[in-house]
mmCIF file of C-alpha atoms in Angstrom:
data_model
loop_
_atom_site.group_PDB
_atom_site.id
_atom_site.type_symbol
_atom_site.label_atom_id
_atom_site.label_comp_id
_atom_site.label_asym_id
_atom_site.label_seq_id
_atom_site.Cartn_x
_atom_site.Cartn_y
_atom_site.Cartn_z
ATOM 1 C CA UNK A 297 -23.039 19.351 12.727
ATOM 2 C CA UNK A 298 -20.528 21.475 10.635
ATOM 3 C CA UNK A 299 -17.158 20.748 9.567
ATOM 4 C CA UNK A 300 -15.745 23.163 12.282
ATOM 5 C CA UNK A 301 -17.559 21.602 15.206
ATOM 6 C CA UNK A 302 -16.688 18.069 14.281
ATOM 7 C CA UNK A 303 -12.924 19.508 13.994
ATOM 8 C CA UNK A 304 -13.519 20.594 17.562
ATOM 9 C CA UNK A 305 -14.889 17.101 19.064
ATOM 10 C CA UNK A 306 -12.466 15.127 16.987
ATOM 11 C CA UNK A 307 -9.340 17.226 18.371
ATOM 12 C CA UNK A 308 -10.595 17.241 22.140
ATOM 13 C CA UNK A 309 -10.794 13.303 21.774
ATOM 14 C CA UNK A 310 -7.481 13.200 20.584
ATOM 15 C CA UNK A 311 -6.020 15.443 23.259
ATOM 16 C CA UNK A 312 -7.867 13.454 25.837
ATOM 17 C CA UNK A 313 -5.594 10.402 24.710
ATOM 18 C CA UNK A 314 -2.465 12.032 24.579
ATOM 19 C CA UNK A 315 -2.775 13.669 28.056
ATOM 20 C CA UNK A 316 -3.323 10.191 29.320
ATOM 21 C CA UNK A 317 -0.272 8.997 27.516
ATOM 22 C CA UNK A 318 2.008 11.865 28.394
ATOM 23 C CA UNK A 319 1.013 13.353 31.636
ATOM 24 C CA UNK A 320 -0.359 10.353 33.952
ATOM 25 C CA UNK A 321 1.992 9.347 36.418
ATOM 26 C CA UNK A 322 1.095 5.453 35.768
ATOM 27 C CA UNK A 323 -0.206 3.856 32.781
ATOM 28 C CA UNK A 324 -3.071 1.526 34.101
ATOM 29 C CA UNK A 325 -3.671 -1.190 31.373
ATOM 30 C CA UNK A 326 -7.317 -0.819 31.733
ATOM 31 C CA UNK A 327 -7.029 3.015 31.150
ATOM 32 C CA UNK A 328 -4.709 2.636 28.182
ATOM 33 C CA UNK A 329 -7.338 1.102 26.305
ATOM 34 C CA UNK A 330 -8.689 4.735 25.858
ATOM 35 C CA UNK A 331 -5.668 6.315 23.939
ATOM 36 C CA UNK A 332 -4.522 2.901 22.363
ATOM 37 C CA UNK A 333 -7.772 1.723 20.956
ATOM 38 C CA UNK A 334 -11.051 3.309 22.077
ATOM 39 C CA UNK A 335 -10.262 6.681 20.558
ATOM 40 C CA UNK A 336 -8.349 5.869 17.385
ATOM 41 C CA UNK A 337 -11.172 3.631 16.761
ATOM 42 C CA UNK A 338 -13.736 6.211 17.019
ATOM 43 C CA UNK A 339 -11.859 8.537 14.939
ATOM 44 C CA UNK A 340 -11.177 5.878 12.366
ATOM 45 C CA UNK A 341 -14.786 5.459 12.081
ATOM 46 C CA UNK A 342 -15.272 9.226 11.815
ATOM 47 C CA UNK A 343 -12.855 9.334 9.308
ATOM 48 C CA UNK A 344 -14.439 6.636 7.126
ATOM 49 C CA UNK A 345 -17.719 8.203 7.254
ATOM 50 C CA UNK A 346 -16.298 11.259 6.198
ATOM 51 C CA UNK A 347 -14.377 9.911 3.389
ATOM 52 C CA UNK A 348 -16.994 7.685 2.160
ATOM 53 C CA UNK A 349 -19.308 10.980 2.002
ATOM 54 C CA UNK A 350 -17.180 13.489 0.765
ATOM 55 C CA UNK A 351 -13.601 12.515 -0.684
ATOM 56 C CA UNK A 352 -15.050 10.891 -3.824
ATOM 57 C CA UNK A 353 -17.319 13.837 -4.585
ATOM 58 C CA UNK A 354 -14.814 16.549 -5.034
ATOM 59 C CA UNK A 355 -14.621 17.496 -8.846
ATOM 60 C CA UNK A 356 -10.858 17.279 -9.891
ATOM 61 C CA UNK A 357 -9.854 15.830 -6.719
ATOM 62 C CA UNK A 358 -7.865 12.680 -6.339
ATOM 63 C CA UNK A 359 -4.594 11.256 -5.467
ATOM 64 C CA UNK A 360 -2.945 11.120 -8.656
ATOM 65 C CA UNK A 361 -0.862 14.072 -8.398
ATOM 66 C CA UNK A 362 -0.040 16.883 -5.942
ATOM 67 C CA UNK A 363 -2.766 19.233 -7.847
ATOM 68 C CA UNK A 364 -5.372 16.498 -7.661
ATOM 69 C CA UNK A 365 -4.698 16.167 -3.865
ATOM 70 C CA UNK A 366 -4.593 20.218 -3.612
ATOM 71 C CA UNK A 367 -8.003 20.305 -5.150
ATOM 72 C CA UNK A 368 -9.425 17.465 -2.774
ATOM 73 C CA UNK A 369 -8.383 19.269 0.152
ATOM 74 C CA UNK A 370 -9.935 22.704 -0.951
ATOM 75 C CA UNK A 371 -13.126 21.200 0.151
ATOM 76 C CA UNK A 372 -13.631 21.390 3.943
ATOM 77 C CA UNK A 373 -15.109 18.148 4.491
ATOM 78 C CA UNK A 374 -12.574 16.326 2.572
ATOM 79 C CA UNK A 375 -9.952 18.296 4.396
ATOM 80 C CA UNK A 376 -11.551 17.324 7.878
ATOM 81 C CA UNK A 377 -11.338 13.899 6.882
ATOM 82 C CA UNK A 378 -7.786 14.126 6.449
ATOM 83 C CA UNK A 379 -7.191 15.732 9.534
ATOM 84 C CA UNK A 380 -9.094 13.118 11.428
ATOM 85 C CA UNK A 381 -7.041 10.749 9.626
ATOM 86 C CA UNK A 382 -3.850 12.305 11.136
ATOM 87 C CA UNK A 383 -5.500 12.367 14.684
ATOM 88 C CA UNK A 384 -6.429 8.745 14.382
ATOM 89 C CA UNK A 385 -3.032 7.403 13.355
ATOM 90 C CA UNK A 386 -0.616 9.610 15.417
ATOM 91 C CA UNK A 387 -2.701 8.769 18.515
ATOM 92 C CA UNK A 388 -2.520 4.881 17.696
ATOM 93 C CA UNK A 389 1.320 5.052 17.041
ATOM 94 C CA UNK A 390 1.867 7.062 20.319
ATOM 95 C CA UNK A 391 -0.046 4.359 22.210
ATOM 96 C CA UNK A 392 2.113 1.981 20.730
ATOM 97 C CA UNK A 393 5.228 3.697 21.416
ATOM 98 C CA UNK A 394 4.051 4.322 25.124
ATOM 99 C CA UNK A 395 3.741 0.410 25.432
ATOM 100 C CA UNK A 396 6.835 -0.631 23.552
ATOM 101 C CA UNK A 397 8.880 2.047 25.446
ATOM 102 C CA UNK A 398 7.789 0.825 28.586
ATOM 103 C CA UNK A 399 8.558 -2.933 27.945
ATOM 104 C CA UNK A 400 12.286 -2.093 27.225
ATOM 105 C CA UNK A 401 12.368 0.252 30.130
ATOM 106 C CA UNK A 402 12.660 3.581 28.781
ATOM 107 C CA UNK A 403 12.152 6.351 31.268
ATOM 108 C CA UNK A 404 8.779 8.121 31.205
ATOM 109 C CA UNK A 405 10.914 11.435 31.145
ATOM 110 C CA UNK A 406 12.472 10.494 28.087
ATOM 111 C CA UNK A 407 9.238 9.092 26.669
ATOM 112 C CA UNK A 408 7.704 12.349 27.052
ATOM 113 C CA UNK A 409 9.431 14.400 24.547
ATOM 114 C CA UNK A 410 9.018 11.391 21.943
ATOM 115 C CA UNK A 411 5.508 11.271 22.346
ATOM 116 C CA UNK A 412 5.213 15.173 22.181
ATOM 117 C CA UNK A 413 7.115 14.770 18.977
ATOM 118 C CA UNK A 414 4.585 12.095 17.694
ATOM 119 C CA UNK A 415 1.651 14.265 18.732
ATOM 120 C CA UNK A 416 3.018 17.494 17.007
ATOM 121 C CA UNK A 417 4.565 15.558 13.875
ATOM 122 C CA UNK A 418 3.763 11.993 13.917
ATOM 123 C CA UNK A 419 6.513 10.431 11.612
ATOM 124 C CA UNK A 420 9.245 12.584 13.520
ATOM 125 C CA UNK A 421 8.223 11.158 16.729
ATOM 126 C CA UNK A 422 8.012 7.484 15.290
ATOM 127 C CA UNK A 423 11.606 8.102 13.638
ATOM 128 C CA UNK A 424 13.043 9.318 17.247
ATOM 129 C CA UNK A 425 11.353 6.476 19.174
ATOM 130 C CA UNK A 426 12.688 3.704 16.688
ATOM 131 C CA UNK A 427 16.241 5.168 16.656
ATOM 132 C CA UNK A 428 16.248 5.617 20.489
ATOM 133 C CA UNK A 429 14.728 1.911 20.916
ATOM 134 C CA UNK A 430 17.624 0.639 18.875
ATOM 135 C CA UNK A 431 20.314 2.211 20.633
ATOM 136 C CA UNK A 432 18.745 1.627 24.103
ATOM 137 C CA UNK A 433 17.983 -2.247 23.310
ATOM 138 C CA UNK A 434 21.687 -2.374 21.824
ATOM 139 C CA UNK A 435 23.223 -0.940 24.771
ATOM 140 C CA UNK A 436 21.351 -3.311 27.095
ATOM 141 C CA UNK A 437 23.172 -6.055 28.395
ATOM 142 C CA UNK A 438 21.889 -9.532 26.782
ATOM 143 C CA UNK A 439 19.747 -11.915 29.022
ATOM 144 C CA UNK A 440 22.743 -14.479 29.003
ATOM 145 C CA UNK A 441 25.112 -11.782 30.422
ATOM 146 C CA UNK A 442 22.770 -10.814 32.999
ATOM 147 C CA UNK A 443 22.281 -14.440 34.003
ATOM 148 C CA UNK A 444 25.936 -15.018 33.827
ATOM 149 C CA UNK A 445 26.502 -11.925 36.129
ATOM 150 C CA UNK A 446 23.997 -13.323 38.834
ATOM 151 C CA UNK A 447 25.617 -16.621 38.883
ATOM 152 C CA UNK A 448 28.980 -15.112 39.573
#
């Protein structure tokens, strides 16, 4: 299979995971395994194979300088490995965000743009979620306050 063909298959797998996380009206625990674990695991295996087979074979490529990374990513196979790395980690983080947001009671309508940001620019979505969760949890009444209100 060509790098372009693998690129398409990997992208479709990741897209399926994102569609499940963002657009399904309910998050069924059994179905969440697909975007949270199954697809990222498959992409991680693909990345590992690509990295082992191609990243160490690029003359002048490496991770010691920006010039070495540029040389490394000039190889289509190594570039594909890097892309699959992004797909795997961003989807895994998206699954984590979805579960954590559900746990603290953040509305799915608020989650959607955060998940879209994670899909498009992983660390941006993660930063948005962490900031929102900190504000959301801080603004929520403590368990003690809730119990006192119920006793009154």
